[in-house]
Amino acid sequence: MPEIVIAGGGPNGLLLAAELCLAGIRPVVLERLSGAKEEHRANGLVGQVVPLLHRRGLYAQLTGEATPKPVPGFIFGGFRLDLADLADNPVYVLPKPQRELERVLARHAAELGAEIRRGHECTGFTAGADSVTVRVTGPDGPYRLTAEYLVGADGGRSMVRKLAGIEFPGVSRDDSVSRSAQVRIPPELVDPATGGLRLAGHRIPPFLHYRTETGVFTYAPFDANAPSVNVSERGVPAPPEGVPPTLDEVRESIRRVLGTDLPFAPPAGAGPFQLRRLLGGNTRIAERFRAGRVLLLGDAAHVHSAIGGPGLNLGLQDAANLAWKLAAEVHGWAPPGLLDSYDAERRPVSHRVVISTQAQGALTAPGPEVTELRALFGELLGHSVVRKQLADLLSGNDIRYGDAPDPWTGRCAPDLTLTDPEPFAAAQRAARPILLDLTPGAKLATTAKPWQDRVTTLCTDAAGDAPTALLIRPDGYVAWASSDTEPDVDALRSALTRWFGAAVA
């Protein structure tokens, strides 16, 4: 009997599976599609999830680069957000198509021991006090799986969420149409200096939401041979449901938004290439992320606009937050309330993302009053404190779990220059809880010894202005910290017990 069944084999479900394997659980992933997804969806990752993947050893696999570096600029609501002058820039990006990310995560999860069943769809379940019986339809017909927990990572229309009776409150709008396509642009229209487009009356930067009084246009040359164009409008009629989108439809929409033609041709090659139409939009957050032995993850728990690229940052960090807590329950050492802290910590983060996406949507809406709002907002962006606030919001760097008085607890662990960094990196790759003892004489190892089966204690030194001790959770967030040369060992014991269960004699 598998301990955990995950319904949905997208990026969020796959990372959850890998994280569970690192914690000693071998989950079964049910993915209704028989093969890897080839459709063009997200173009990459932004935010704190990039350092998370680096800590797991995945960043180099995805990029070929050794370590991630903050980017000097990003976008917010159609404005370029200059980050180069920020002393502590938290915005990392990983420009990689979602289908490639999924391939790497699937390989990673399988190598760690996850069982990924493609062509198998969760069609229902019955949850009891001690287990969940999952109904599955596979290539050879229907069957049942009994597990300790079921996680719904099955998208915005989540069947798991609906059958669990979890409400999905929020707002829907049906007055917008967004069209996206990969195309071939005449070379003479591309500005060699900026990489953007030069059209009559327009100089359109790459990757920036270019707003006009009638809509928003984006030119994104992720693939130089098949760059993406996206155009969004409000208050215009959409084709009847079921009518497939066409490149001519995209051309006409661009003409309405820019007031001029953008000549383009279908991209060369076999593809697959993106050609998509989205009607309206949803902003919704599940009323709870847990119903007994059923939990929700990613889009099954929250949906919102894609503006600013927060979706995978949010969902993948859900996975990192949930995995070690779920594994602790299965292993039997979870302290009371640990699994419920998944909902308590991640639902507020979902609300922060909604603040960001709805604010950006307002800033890119058509209308003269929005034009004046943008003029004022542009002035505010001249202040570095405003840009830092937005950078923290976009990246998730403003997340803080709890209200501890010290500057580290509840936040993502700071980057430290350690005398011996490899044991720390190895423990992070293994998703181990870590007590980083930086005190003179390594005073904390004895205190933490009763938790040595669950927590790795590392005694080393750090350069610069560093705390004297950090207790770091597997998801990279600080559970306890001290700046004293003689840390409060009773407080450390309390934190170890709160997060990692009772001591072992």
Coordinates of C-alpha atoms in Angstrom, one line a residue:
M1 CA 0.0 0.0 0.0
P2 CA 1.5 3.4 -0.9
E3 CA 1.6 5.9 1.9
I4 CA 0.8 8.8 -0.4
V5 CA -1.1 9.1 -3.7
I6 CA -0.7 12.3 -5.7
A7 CA -3.4 13.1 -8.3
G8 CA -1.7 15.1 -11.0
G9 CA 1.8 14.8 -12.6
G10 CA 2.5 18.4 -13.4
P11 CA 5.4 20.3 -11.9
N12 CA 3.8 20.7 -8.5
G13 CA 2.9 17.0 -8.1
L14 CA 6.3 15.9 -9.4
L15 CA 8.2 18.1 -7.0
L16 CA 6.1 16.9 -4.1
A17 CA 6.8 13.4 -5.1
A18 CA 10.6 14.0 -5.2
E19 CA 10.5 15.8 -1.8
L20 CA 8.5 12.9 -0.3
C21 CA 11.1 10.5 -1.6
L22 CA 13.9 12.5 0.0
A23 CA 11.9 12.2 3.3
G24 CA 11.8 8.5 2.9
I25 CA 8.3 8.1 1.4
R26 CA 7.7 6.5 -2.0
P27 CA 4.5 8.0 -3.4
V28 CA 2.4 7.0 -6.4
V29 CA 1.7 9.8 -8.9
L30 CA -1.4 9.4 -11.1
E31 CA -1.2 11.4 -14.3
R32 CA -4.1 11.1 -16.7
L33 CA -2.0 11.9 -19.8
S34 CA -0.1 9.0 -21.2
G35 CA 2.9 11.0 -22.3
A36 CA 4.8 14.1 -21.3
K37 CA 3.0 17.4 -22.0
E38 CA 4.2 19.1 -25.1
E39 CA 1.9 22.1 -25.1
H40 CA 3.5 25.5 -24.5
R41 CA 2.5 26.9 -21.1
A42 CA 4.7 28.7 -18.6
N43 CA 8.0 30.2 -19.8
G44 CA 10.0 29.8 -16.6
L45 CA 10.2 30.4 -12.9
V46 CA 10.6 33.6 -10.9
G47 CA 11.1 34.0 -7.2
Q48 CA 12.4 32.1 -4.2
V49 CA 11.6 28.8 -5.9
V50 CA 14.8 29.2 -8.0
P51 CA 17.1 29.1 -5.0
L52 CA 15.0 26.2 -3.7
L53 CA 15.7 24.2 -6.9
H54 CA 19.4 25.1 -6.6
R55 CA 19.5 23.7 -3.0
R56 CA 18.1 20.4 -4.4
G57 CA 20.8 20.3 -7.1
L58 CA 18.3 21.0 -9.9
Y59 CA 19.3 24.5 -11.0
A60 CA 22.4 23.3 -12.8
Q61 CA 20.5 20.5 -14.5
L62 CA 18.0 23.0 -15.8
T63 CA 20.4 25.8 -16.8
G64 CA 23.9 24.4 -17.1
E65 CA 25.0 27.2 -14.7
A66 CA 26.5 26.7 -11.3
T67 CA 24.5 29.1 -9.2
P68 CA 21.5 31.5 -9.7
K69 CA 22.1 35.2 -9.6
P70 CA 19.5 37.9 -9.1
V71 CA 18.4 39.7 -12.2
P72 CA 19.0 43.5 -12.6
G73 CA 15.4 44.1 -13.7
F74 CA 12.0 42.6 -13.9
I75 CA 8.4 43.8 -14.6
F76 CA 5.4 44.9 -12.5
G77 CA 2.1 46.0 -14.0
G78 CA 3.7 46.9 -17.3
F79 CA 6.5 48.9 -15.8
R80 CA 10.2 47.9 -15.9
L81 CA 11.3 47.4 -12.3
D82 CA 14.9 48.4 -12.0
L83 CA 16.6 46.2 -9.3
A84 CA 20.3 46.9 -10.0
D85 CA 20.7 49.3 -7.2
L86 CA 19.0 47.2 -4.5
A87 CA 21.5 46.1 -1.9
D88 CA 19.5 42.8 -1.3
N89 CA 17.9 41.9 -4.6
P90 CA 15.6 38.9 -4.1
V91 CA 14.4 38.4 -7.7
Y92 CA 15.8 35.3 -9.3
V93 CA 14.5 33.9 -12.7
L94 CA 14.9 30.6 -14.5
P95 CA 13.7 31.0 -18.1
K96 CA 12.8 27.4 -19.0
P97 CA 9.6 26.2 -20.8
Q98 CA 7.3 24.3 -18.5
R99 CA 7.5 21.1 -20.5
E100 CA 11.3 21.0 -20.0
L101 CA 10.9 21.7 -16.3
E102 CA 8.4 18.8 -16.1
R103 CA 10.9 16.4 -17.8
V104 CA 13.6 17.3 -15.3
L105 CA 11.3 17.0 -12.3
A106 CA 9.9 13.7 -13.6
R107 CA 13.3 12.2 -14.0
H108 CA 14.4 13.6 -10.6
A109 CA 11.3 12.1 -8.9
A110 CA 11.7 8.7 -10.6
E111 CA 15.4 8.4 -9.8
L112 CA 14.5 9.0 -6.2
G113 CA 12.0 6.2 -6.2
A114 CA 8.6 7.8 -7.0
E115 CA 6.2 5.7 -9.1
I116 CA 4.7 7.8 -11.9
R117 CA 1.8 6.1 -13.6
R118 CA 1.0 7.9 -16.8
G119 CA -2.4 7.3 -18.4
H120 CA -3.9 6.7 -15.0
E121 CA -6.5 9.1 -13.8
C122 CA -7.9 9.5 -10.3
T123 CA -11.7 9.4 -10.8
G124 CA -12.9 9.4 -7.2
F125 CA -12.1 8.5 -3.6
T126 CA -13.5 7.5 -0.3
A127 CA -11.8 9.1 2.7
G128 CA -11.9 7.3 6.1
A129 CA -10.4 8.0 9.5
D130 CA -7.2 6.1 8.8
S131 CA -6.9 5.9 5.0
V132 CA -8.1 7.0 1.6
T133 CA -9.3 4.6 -1.1
V134 CA -8.7 6.1 -4.5
R135 CA -10.6 5.0 -7.6
V136 CA -8.4 5.0 -10.7
T137 CA -9.0 4.4 -14.4
G138 CA -5.9 3.1 -16.2
P139 CA -5.0 1.6 -19.6
D140 CA -6.1 -1.8 -18.4
G141 CA -9.3 -0.6 -16.8
P142 CA -10.5 0.6 -13.3
Y143 CA -8.8 -0.3 -10.1
R144 CA -8.4 1.0 -6.5
L145 CA -5.5 2.2 -4.4
T146 CA -5.6 2.6 -0.6
A147 CA -3.2 5.1 0.9
E148 CA -2.7 7.1 4.1
Y149 CA -3.2 10.4 2.3
L150 CA -4.3 11.8 -1.1
V151 CA -2.9 15.0 -2.5
G152 CA -4.8 16.8 -5.2
A153 CA -2.4 18.4 -7.6
D154 CA -4.9 18.2 -10.4
G155 CA -5.2 21.8 -11.5
G156 CA -7.7 24.6 -11.2
R157 CA -10.7 22.4 -12.0
S158 CA -9.5 19.9 -9.4
M159 CA -11.8 16.9 -9.1
V160 CA -10.1 16.1 -5.7
R161 CA -11.1 19.5 -4.4
K162 CA -14.7 19.2 -5.5
L163 CA -15.1 15.7 -4.1
A164 CA -13.5 16.7 -0.8
G165 CA -16.3 19.3 -0.5
I166 CA -13.8 22.2 -0.3
E167 CA -15.3 25.5 -1.5
F168 CA -13.3 27.6 -4.0
P169 CA -14.5 31.2 -3.4
G170 CA -13.3 34.1 -5.5
V171 CA -14.2 36.1 -8.5
S172 CA -14.5 35.4 -12.2
R173 CA -14.5 37.9 -15.0
D174 CA -15.8 37.2 -18.5
D175 CA -15.0 40.5 -20.2
S176 CA -11.5 39.8 -21.3
V177 CA -9.9 37.8 -24.1
S178 CA -6.2 36.9 -24.2
R179 CA -4.5 35.4 -27.3
S180 CA -1.1 34.0 -27.5
A181 CA 1.0 32.6 -30.4
Q182 CA 4.5 31.7 -31.4
V183 CA 5.2 33.4 -34.7
R184 CA 8.0 34.4 -37.1
I185 CA 8.7 38.1 -37.1
P186 CA 10.4 39.9 -40.1
P187 CA 14.0 40.6 -39.0
E188 CA 13.8 44.3 -40.0
L189 CA 11.1 44.8 -37.3
V190 CA 13.5 43.7 -34.5
D191 CA 15.5 46.4 -32.8
P192 CA 19.1 45.1 -32.6
A193 CA 19.9 47.4 -29.6
T194 CA 17.0 46.3 -27.3
G195 CA 15.7 43.0 -28.9
G196 CA 12.3 44.6 -29.0
L197 CA 10.0 45.6 -31.8
R198 CA 10.0 48.7 -33.9
L199 CA 6.5 49.5 -35.4
A200 CA 4.9 52.6 -36.6
G201 CA 4.3 54.8 -33.6
H202 CA 5.6 52.1 -31.1
R203 CA 8.9 51.0 -29.6
I204 CA 8.0 47.8 -27.8
P205 CA 10.6 46.4 -25.3
P206 CA 11.0 42.7 -25.1
F207 CA 9.2 40.8 -22.2
L208 CA 7.4 43.9 -21.0
H209 CA 3.6 44.4 -20.8
Y210 CA 3.1 47.2 -23.3
R211 CA -0.1 48.9 -22.5
T212 CA -2.3 51.1 -24.7
E213 CA -5.7 52.6 -24.1
T214 CA -7.3 49.5 -25.7
G215 CA -5.3 46.6 -24.3
V216 CA -1.9 45.0 -23.6
F217 CA 0.6 43.6 -25.9
T218 CA 3.7 41.5 -25.0
Y219 CA 6.6 40.4 -27.2
A220 CA 8.7 37.7 -25.6
P221 CA 11.5 36.2 -27.7
F222 CA 12.3 33.3 -25.4
D223 CA 12.8 31.4 -28.6
A224 CA 14.5 33.7 -31.1
N225 CA 13.2 31.5 -34.0
A226 CA 9.7 31.4 -32.7
P227 CA 9.1 34.4 -30.3
S228 CA 5.8 34.6 -28.5
V229 CA 3.3 37.4 -28.9
N230 CA 0.4 37.9 -26.4
V231 CA -2.4 40.4 -26.8
S232 CA -5.2 41.0 -24.2
E233 CA -8.4 43.0 -24.6
R234 CA -11.4 43.8 -22.5
G235 CA -15.0 44.4 -23.7
V236 CA -14.6 42.8 -27.1
P237 CA -16.7 39.9 -28.4
A238 CA -15.0 36.5 -28.5
P239 CA -15.5 33.7 -31.0
P240 CA -18.1 31.1 -30.0
E241 CA -16.9 28.4 -27.7
G242 CA -15.3 25.5 -29.5
V243 CA -14.0 27.6 -32.4
P244 CA -10.2 27.1 -32.5
P245 CA -8.0 30.2 -32.4
T246 CA -6.2 31.3 -35.6
L247 CA -3.2 33.5 -36.4
D248 CA -5.6 35.8 -38.3
E249 CA -7.5 36.3 -35.1
V250 CA -4.3 37.2 -33.3
R251 CA -3.4 39.7 -36.1
E252 CA -6.7 41.4 -35.8
S253 CA -6.5 41.7 -32.0
I254 CA -3.0 43.2 -32.3
R255 CA -4.3 45.7 -34.8
R256 CA -7.0 46.8 -32.4
V257 CA -4.6 47.2 -29.5
L258 CA -1.6 48.8 -31.3
G259 CA -3.5 50.6 -34.0
T260 CA -1.1 49.2 -36.6
D261 CA -0.3 45.8 -38.2
L262 CA 2.3 43.5 -37.0
P263 CA 3.3 41.3 -40.0
F264 CA 4.2 37.8 -39.0
A265 CA 4.2 34.3 -40.4
P266 CA 3.8 30.8 -38.8
P267 CA 7.0 29.7 -37.2
A268 CA 9.2 27.3 -39.1
G269 CA 9.8 23.7 -37.9
A270 CA 7.7 21.0 -36.5
G271 CA 6.8 22.5 -33.2
P272 CA 4.7 22.1 -31.1
F273 CA 4.0 25.9 -31.1
Q274 CA 1.7 27.8 -29.0
L275 CA -1.6 29.1 -30.3
R276 CA -4.1 29.8 -27.6
R277 CA -7.1 31.8 -26.6
L278 CA -8.2 32.4 -23.0
L279 CA -11.6 33.8 -22.2
G280 CA -12.0 35.7 -18.9
G281 CA -10.1 34.8 -15.8
N282 CA -10.4 33.5 -12.3
T283 CA -9.0 34.5 -9.0
R284 CA -9.9 31.9 -6.4
I285 CA -8.4 30.4 -3.2
A286 CA -9.7 27.2 -1.6
E287 CA -11.3 27.8 1.7
R288 CA -9.0 25.3 3.2
F289 CA -6.0 23.3 1.9
R290 CA -6.8 20.2 4.0
A291 CA -9.9 18.1 4.6
G292 CA -8.8 15.2 6.8
R293 CA -6.6 12.9 4.8
V294 CA -7.0 14.9 1.6
L295 CA -4.8 17.9 0.8
L296 CA -4.6 20.4 -2.1
L297 CA -1.6 21.7 -3.9
G298 CA -0.8 24.3 -6.6
D299 CA -3.7 25.3 -8.9
A300 CA -6.0 22.9 -7.1
A301 CA -5.7 25.2 -4.1
H302 CA -5.4 28.6 -5.8
V303 CA -5.8 30.2 -9.3
H304 CA -5.0 33.7 -10.4
S305 CA -3.8 35.8 -13.3
A306 CA -0.4 34.7 -14.7
I307 CA 0.8 38.4 -14.8
G308 CA 4.3 38.6 -13.2
G309 CA 4.8 34.8 -13.5
P310 CA 3.9 33.8 -9.8
G311 CA 2.1 30.5 -10.4
L312 CA 4.9 28.0 -10.3
N313 CA 6.8 29.9 -7.6
L314 CA 3.7 29.6 -5.4
G315 CA 2.8 26.0 -6.3
L316 CA 6.3 24.5 -6.1
Q317 CA 6.9 26.2 -2.7
D318 CA 3.5 24.6 -1.6
A319 CA 5.1 21.3 -2.5
A320 CA 8.3 22.0 -0.5
N321 CA 6.3 23.1 2.5
L322 CA 3.9 20.2 2.5
A323 CA 6.2 17.3 1.8
W324 CA 8.3 17.1 5.0
K325 CA 5.2 17.7 7.1
L326 CA 3.3 14.9 5.4
A327 CA 6.3 12.6 5.7
A328 CA 6.5 13.3 9.4
E329 CA 2.9 12.2 9.8
V330 CA 3.5 9.0 7.9
H331 CA 6.7 8.3 9.9
G332 CA 4.9 8.9 13.2
W333 CA 7.0 11.7 14.7
A334 CA 5.0 14.7 13.7
P335 CA 4.2 17.0 16.6
P336 CA 0.6 18.0 17.1
G337 CA -0.6 20.6 14.5
L338 CA 2.4 20.2 12.1
L339 CA 0.3 19.1 9.1
D340 CA -2.3 21.8 9.8
S341 CA 0.5 24.4 9.6
Y342 CA 0.6 23.7 5.8
D343 CA -2.8 25.5 5.5
A344 CA -1.9 28.1 8.1
E345 CA 1.3 29.0 6.3
R346 CA 0.5 28.7 2.7
R347 CA -3.0 30.2 2.4
P348 CA -1.8 33.7 3.5
V349 CA 0.9 33.4 0.9
S350 CA -1.8 32.7 -1.8
H351 CA -3.5 35.9 -0.7
R352 CA -0.2 37.9 -1.2
V353 CA 0.1 36.6 -4.7
V354 CA -3.5 37.6 -5.4
I355 CA -2.7 41.1 -4.2
S356 CA 0.2 41.2 -6.7
T357 CA -1.7 39.9 -9.7
Q358 CA -4.9 41.9 -9.2
A359 CA -2.9 45.1 -8.6
Q360 CA -0.9 44.5 -11.8
G361 CA -4.1 43.8 -13.7
A362 CA -5.5 47.1 -12.5
L363 CA -2.3 48.9 -13.7
T364 CA -2.6 47.4 -17.2
A365 CA -6.3 47.9 -17.7
P366 CA -7.5 50.2 -20.5
G367 CA -9.0 53.6 -19.8
P368 CA -7.8 57.2 -19.2
E369 CA -8.1 56.9 -15.5
V370 CA -5.6 54.1 -15.5
T371 CA -3.2 56.2 -17.6
E372 CA -3.2 58.8 -14.8
L373 CA -2.7 56.1 -12.2
R374 CA 0.2 54.8 -14.2
A375 CA 1.8 58.3 -14.3
L376 CA 1.6 58.5 -10.5
F377 CA 2.8 54.9 -10.0
G378 CA 5.8 55.6 -12.3
E379 CA 6.8 58.4 -10.0
L380 CA 6.7 56.1 -7.0
L381 CA 9.0 53.7 -8.8
G382 CA 11.7 56.3 -8.6
H383 CA 12.1 55.4 -4.9
S384 CA 14.2 52.4 -4.1
V385 CA 12.1 51.5 -1.1
V386 CA 9.1 51.1 -3.3
R387 CA 11.0 48.9 -5.8
K388 CA 12.3 46.8 -2.9
Q389 CA 8.8 46.3 -1.6
L390 CA 7.6 45.2 -5.0
A391 CA 10.6 42.9 -5.5
D392 CA 9.9 41.2 -2.2
L393 CA 6.3 40.8 -3.2
L394 CA 7.0 39.4 -6.7
S395 CA 9.7 37.0 -5.4
G396 CA 7.9 35.8 -2.3
N397 CA 10.8 37.2 -0.2
D398 CA 8.2 38.9 2.0
I399 CA 7.0 35.6 3.3
R400 CA 7.3 35.2 7.0
Y401 CA 5.8 32.4 9.0
G402 CA 4.9 33.5 12.5
D403 CA 5.9 36.6 14.3
A404 CA 9.2 35.8 16.1
P405 CA 11.1 38.9 17.3
D406 CA 14.4 38.1 15.7
P407 CA 15.0 39.0 12.1
W408 CA 15.5 35.4 10.8
T409 CA 12.9 33.1 12.2
G410 CA 10.0 32.4 9.8
R411 CA 12.0 33.7 6.8
C412 CA 13.9 31.9 4.1
A413 CA 17.4 31.1 5.5
P414 CA 20.0 33.7 4.6
D415 CA 22.9 33.0 2.4
L416 CA 26.0 32.5 4.5
T417 CA 29.6 32.2 3.7
L418 CA 30.6 29.0 5.6
T419 CA 34.1 27.8 6.3
D420 CA 33.1 24.3 5.2
P421 CA 30.1 24.7 2.8
E422 CA 29.8 21.2 1.3
P423 CA 28.2 19.4 4.3
F424 CA 25.6 22.1 4.4
A425 CA 25.0 21.8 0.7
A426 CA 24.7 18.0 0.9
A427 CA 22.1 18.3 3.7
Q428 CA 20.1 20.7 1.7
R429 CA 20.2 18.4 -1.4
A430 CA 18.8 15.7 0.9
A431 CA 16.1 18.0 2.2
R432 CA 17.2 17.4 5.8
P433 CA 16.3 19.7 8.7
I434 CA 19.6 21.4 9.7
L435 CA 20.9 22.8 12.9
L436 CA 23.6 25.2 11.9
D437 CA 25.8 25.7 15.0
L438 CA 28.1 28.7 14.5
T439 CA 28.8 29.3 18.2
P440 CA 32.4 29.4 19.4
G441 CA 33.1 25.9 20.6
A442 CA 30.0 24.3 19.0
K443 CA 27.9 24.5 22.1
L444 CA 24.6 23.2 20.6
A445 CA 25.5 19.7 19.4
T446 CA 24.8 18.0 22.7
T447 CA 21.4 19.8 23.0
A448 CA 20.3 18.6 19.5
K449 CA 21.6 15.0 19.9
P450 CA 18.2 13.5 20.9
W451 CA 16.9 14.6 17.5
Q452 CA 19.8 13.3 15.5
D453 CA 17.6 10.8 13.6
R454 CA 15.6 13.7 12.1
V455 CA 17.9 16.7 12.3
T456 CA 21.5 17.1 10.9
T457 CA 23.7 19.2 13.1
L458 CA 26.6 21.0 11.4
C459 CA 29.2 22.8 13.4
T460 CA 31.2 25.3 11.4
D461 CA 32.1 29.0 11.1
A462 CA 30.6 31.8 9.0
A463 CA 32.1 35.0 7.7
G464 CA 30.5 38.4 8.1
D465 CA 27.5 39.4 10.2
A466 CA 25.9 36.1 10.7
P467 CA 23.6 34.6 13.5
T468 CA 25.2 32.3 15.9
A469 CA 22.8 29.5 15.3
L470 CA 20.0 28.6 12.8
L471 CA 17.5 25.7 12.9
I472 CA 16.5 25.3 9.2
R473 CA 13.4 23.4 8.0
P474 CA 13.6 21.1 4.9
D475 CA 11.8 23.8 2.9
G476 CA 14.6 26.3 3.6
Y477 CA 12.7 28.4 6.2
V478 CA 14.2 29.2 9.6
A479 CA 12.4 27.5 12.6
W480 CA 14.6 29.1 15.2
A481 CA 17.6 31.4 15.4
S482 CA 19.9 33.0 17.8
S483 CA 22.4 35.9 17.7
D484 CA 23.9 35.2 21.2
T485 CA 27.2 33.6 21.8
E486 CA 25.5 31.6 24.5
P487 CA 22.1 30.6 22.8
D488 CA 19.1 29.8 24.9
V489 CA 19.2 26.0 24.8
D490 CA 15.7 25.7 26.3
A491 CA 14.4 27.8 23.4
L492 CA 16.2 25.5 21.0
R493 CA 14.7 22.4 22.6
S494 CA 11.3 24.0 22.4
A495 CA 11.7 24.7 18.7
L496 CA 13.1 21.2 18.0
T497 CA 10.1 19.7 19.7
R498 CA 7.6 22.0 18.0
W499 CA 8.8 21.3 14.5
F500 CA 10.4 17.9 14.7
G501 CA 8.6 16.0 17.4
A502 CA 9.6 14.6 20.8
A503 CA 13.2 13.9 21.7
V504 CA 14.5 10.3 21.5
A505 CA 16.2 9.2 24.7

